[in-house]
Coordinates of N, CA, C and O in Angstrom, one line a residue:
X1 N 114.0 134.6 82.2 CA 112.9 133.7 82.3 C 113.3 132.5 83.1 O 114.3 131.9 83.0
X2 N 112.3 132.1 83.9 CA 112.6 130.9 84.8 C 112.6 129.6 84.0 O 111.9 129.5 82.9
X3 N 113.3 128.6 84.5 CA 113.4 127.3 83.8 C 112.2 126.5 84.2 O 111.3 126.9 84.9
X4 N 112.3 125.2 83.9 CA 111.2 124.3 84.2 C 111.3 123.9 85.7 O 112.4 123.7 86.3
X5 N 110.1 123.8 86.3 CA 110.1 123.3 87.7 C 110.6 121.9 87.7 O 110.4 121.1 86.8
X6 N 111.3 121.6 88.8 CA 112.0 120.3 89.0 C 111.2 119.4 90.0 O 110.9 119.9 91.1
X7 N 110.8 118.2 89.6 CA 110.0 117.4 90.4 C 110.8 116.2 90.9 O 111.6 115.6 90.1
X8 N 110.7 115.9 92.2 CA 111.4 114.7 92.7 C 110.2 113.7 92.9 O 109.3 113.9 93.6
X9 N 110.3 112.6 92.1 CA 109.2 111.6 92.0 C 109.7 110.2 92.2 O 110.9 109.9 91.9
X10 N 108.8 109.3 92.7 CA 109.2 107.9 92.9 C 109.5 107.3 91.5 O 108.9 107.7 90.5
X11 N 110.5 106.4 91.5 CA 111.0 105.8 90.3 C 111.2 104.3 90.5 O 111.5 103.9 91.7
X12 N 111.1 103.5 89.5 CA 111.3 102.0 89.8 C 112.7 101.7 90.3 O 112.8 100.7 91.0
X13 N 113.7 102.6 90.1 CA 115.0 102.3 90.6 C 115.3 103.2 91.8 O 116.5 103.4 92.2
X14 N 114.3 103.8 92.4 CA 114.5 104.7 93.6 C 113.7 106.0 93.5 O 112.5 106.0 93.6
X15 N 114.5 107.1 93.2 CA 113.8 108.4 93.1 C 114.4 109.1 91.9 O 115.6 109.0 91.6
X16 N 113.5 109.8 91.1 CA 114.0 110.5 89.9 C 113.7 112.0 90.0 O 112.9 112.5 90.7
X17 N 114.6 112.7 89.3 CA 114.4 114.1 89.1 C 113.9 114.3 87.7 O 114.5 113.8 86.7
X18 N 112.8 115.0 87.6 CA 112.1 115.3 86.3 C 111.8 116.7 86.1 O 111.2 117.3 87.0
X19 N 112.2 117.3 85.0 CA 111.7 118.6 84.6 C 110.3 118.6 84.3 O 109.8 117.6 83.7
X20 N 109.5 119.6 84.6 CA 108.1 119.7 84.4 C 107.8 119.4 82.9 O 108.4 120.1 82.0
X21 N 106.9 118.5 82.6 CA 106.6 118.2 81.2 C 107.5 117.3 80.5 O 107.2 116.8 79.4
X22 N 108.6 116.9 81.1 CA 109.5 115.9 80.5 C 109.0 114.5 80.7 O 108.5 114.2 81.7
X23 N 109.2 113.7 79.6 CA 108.8 112.3 79.7 C 109.9 111.5 80.5 O 109.7 110.6 81.2
X24 N 111.2 111.9 80.2 CA 112.3 111.2 80.7 C 112.8 111.9 82.0 O 112.8 113.1 82.1
X25 N 113.3 111.0 82.9 CA 114.0 111.6 84.1 C 115.3 112.2 83.8 O 116.0 111.8 82.9
X26 N 115.6 113.3 84.4 CA 116.9 114.0 84.3 C 118.0 113.1 84.9 O 119.0 113.0 84.4
X27 N 117.6 112.6 86.1 CA 118.6 111.7 86.8 C 117.8 110.8 87.7 O 116.6 111.1 88.1
X28 N 118.4 109.7 88.1 CA 117.7 108.7 89.0 C 118.7 108.5 90.2 O 119.9 108.4 90.0
X29 N 118.1 108.4 91.4 CA 119.0 108.3 92.6 C 118.4 107.2 93.5 O 117.3 106.8 93.4
X30 N 119.3 106.6 94.3 CA 118.9 105.6 95.2 C 118.0 106.0 96.3 O 117.1 105.3 96.7
X31 N 118.2 107.3 96.8 CA 117.4 107.8 97.9 C 116.7 109.1 97.5 O 117.2 109.8 96.6
X32 N 115.7 109.4 98.2 CA 114.9 110.6 98.0 C 115.8 111.8 98.3 O 115.8 112.8 97.5
X33 N 116.6 111.7 99.3 CA 117.5 112.9 99.7 C 118.5 113.2 98.6 O 118.7 114.4 98.3
X34 N 119.0 112.2 98.0 CA 120.0 112.4 96.9 C 119.3 113.1 95.7 O 119.8 114.0 95.1
X35 N 118.1 112.7 95.4 CA 117.3 113.2 94.3 C 116.9 114.7 94.6 O 117.0 115.6 93.8
X36 N 116.6 115.0 95.9 CA 116.2 116.3 96.3 C 117.4 117.2 96.2 O 117.3 118.3 95.6
X37 N 118.6 116.8 96.6 CA 119.8 117.6 96.5 C 120.1 117.9 95.0 O 120.5 119.1 94.7
X38 N 120.0 116.9 94.1 CA 120.3 117.1 92.7 C 119.2 118.1 92.1 O 119.6 119.0 91.4
X39 N 118.0 117.9 92.4 CA 116.9 118.7 91.9 C 117.0 120.2 92.4 O 116.7 121.1 91.7
X40 N 117.4 120.3 93.7 CA 117.6 121.7 94.2 C 118.7 122.4 93.5 O 118.5 123.6 93.2
X41 N 119.8 121.8 93.1 CA 120.8 122.4 92.3 C 120.3 122.9 91.0 O 120.5 124.0 90.6
X42 N 119.5 122.1 90.3 CA 119.0 122.4 89.0 C 118.0 123.6 89.2 O 118.0 124.6 88.4
X43 N 117.1 123.5 90.2 CA 116.1 124.5 90.4 C 116.8 125.9 90.7 O 116.3 126.9 90.2
X44 N 117.8 125.8 91.5 CA 118.5 127.0 91.8 C 119.1 127.7 90.6 O 119.1 128.9 90.4
X45 N 119.8 126.8 89.8 CA 120.4 127.3 88.5 C 119.4 127.9 87.6 O 119.6 128.9 86.9
X46 N 118.2 127.3 87.5 CA 117.2 127.7 86.6 C 116.2 128.7 87.1 O 115.3 129.1 86.5
X47 N 116.3 129.0 88.4 CA 115.4 129.9 89.1 C 114.0 129.4 89.0 O 113.1 130.2 88.6
X48 N 113.8 128.2 89.3 CA 112.5 127.6 89.2 C 112.1 126.9 90.5 O 112.8 127.1 91.5
X49 N 111.0 126.2 90.6 CA 110.6 125.6 91.8 C 111.0 124.1 91.9 O 111.1 123.4 90.9
X50 N 111.2 123.7 93.1 CA 111.5 122.3 93.4 C 110.2 121.7 94.0 O 109.7 122.3 95.0
X51 N 109.7 120.7 93.5 CA 108.5 120.1 94.0 C 108.8 118.6 94.4 O 109.3 117.8 93.5
X52 N 108.6 118.3 95.7 CA 109.0 117.0 96.2 C 107.7 116.2 96.4 O 106.8 116.7 97.1
X53 N 107.7 115.0 95.8 CA 106.5 114.1 95.9 C 106.8 113.0 96.9 O 107.9 112.6 97.2
X54 N 105.7 112.5 97.5 CA 105.7 111.4 98.4 C 105.8 110.1 97.6 O 105.6 110.1 96.4
X55 N 106.1 109.0 98.2 CA 106.1 107.7 97.5 C 104.8 107.4 96.8 O 104.8 106.7 95.8
X56 N 103.7 107.9 97.3 CA 102.4 107.6 96.6 C 102.1 108.7 95.5 O 101.0 108.6 94.9
X57 N 103.0 109.6 95.3 CA 102.9 110.5 94.2 C 102.3 111.9 94.6 O 102.4 112.9 93.9
X58 N 101.8 112.0 95.8 CA 101.2 113.3 96.3 C 102.4 114.2 96.6 O 103.5 113.8 96.9
X59 N 102.1 115.5 96.5 CA 103.1 116.5 96.8 C 103.4 116.6 98.3 O 102.5 116.7 99.1
X60 N 104.7 116.5 98.7 CA 105.1 116.6 100.1 C 105.5 118.0 100.4 O 105.3 118.5 101.5
X61 N 106.2 118.6 99.5 CA 106.9 119.9 99.8 C 107.2 120.7 98.5 O 107.4 120.0 97.5
X62 N 107.2 122.0 98.7 CA 107.7 122.8 97.5 C 108.7 123.8 98.0 O 108.7 124.2 99.2
X63 N 109.6 124.1 97.2 CA 110.7 125.0 97.5 C 111.0 125.9 96.3 O 111.3 125.4 95.2
X64 N 110.7 127.2 96.4 CA 110.9 128.1 95.3 C 112.3 128.6 95.2 O 112.9 129.0 96.2
X65 N 112.9 128.6 94.0 CA 114.2 129.2 93.8 C 114.1 130.3 92.8 O 115.1 130.6 92.2
X66 N 113.0 130.9 92.7 CA 112.8 132.0 91.8 C 113.0 133.3 92.5 O 113.9 133.4 93.4
X67 N 112.2 134.3 92.3 CA 112.3 135.6 92.9 C 111.7 135.6 94.3 O 110.7 136.2 94.6
X68 N 112.3 134.8 95.2 CA 111.7 134.6 96.5 C 112.4 135.6 97.5 O 113.6 135.6 97.6
X69 N 111.6 136.4 98.2 CA 112.2 137.4 99.1 C 112.8 136.7 100.3 O 113.6 137.3 101.0
X70 N 112.4 135.5 100.6 CA 112.9 134.7 101.7 C 113.6 133.5 101.2 O 113.0 132.5 101.0
X71 N 114.9 133.6 100.9 CA 115.6 132.5 100.3 C 115.6 131.3 101.3 O 115.6 131.4 102.5
X72 N 115.6 130.1 100.7 CA 115.5 128.9 101.5 C 116.8 128.7 102.4 O 117.9 129.2 102.0
X73 N 116.6 128.1 103.5 CA 117.7 127.8 104.4 C 118.7 126.8 103.8 O 118.3 125.9 103.2
X74 N 120.0 127.1 103.8 CA 120.9 126.2 103.2 C 121.4 125.2 104.2 O 121.7 124.2 104.2

């Protein structure tokens, strides 16, 4: 079974990684790229999706790490 989708969202201290439905951030990072890298590792381990949000909260990008016939470029 797939794990929770991982969201990269704006945070008062930079950028946060949050599991879907979680109130608390899994981790907080200075830059969005650091948060994306951390969230991608979690999503890959859990075979879930990575959802990257813009500073205004809208979704910027999605990256699936589930049963994707076309794995993401490393």
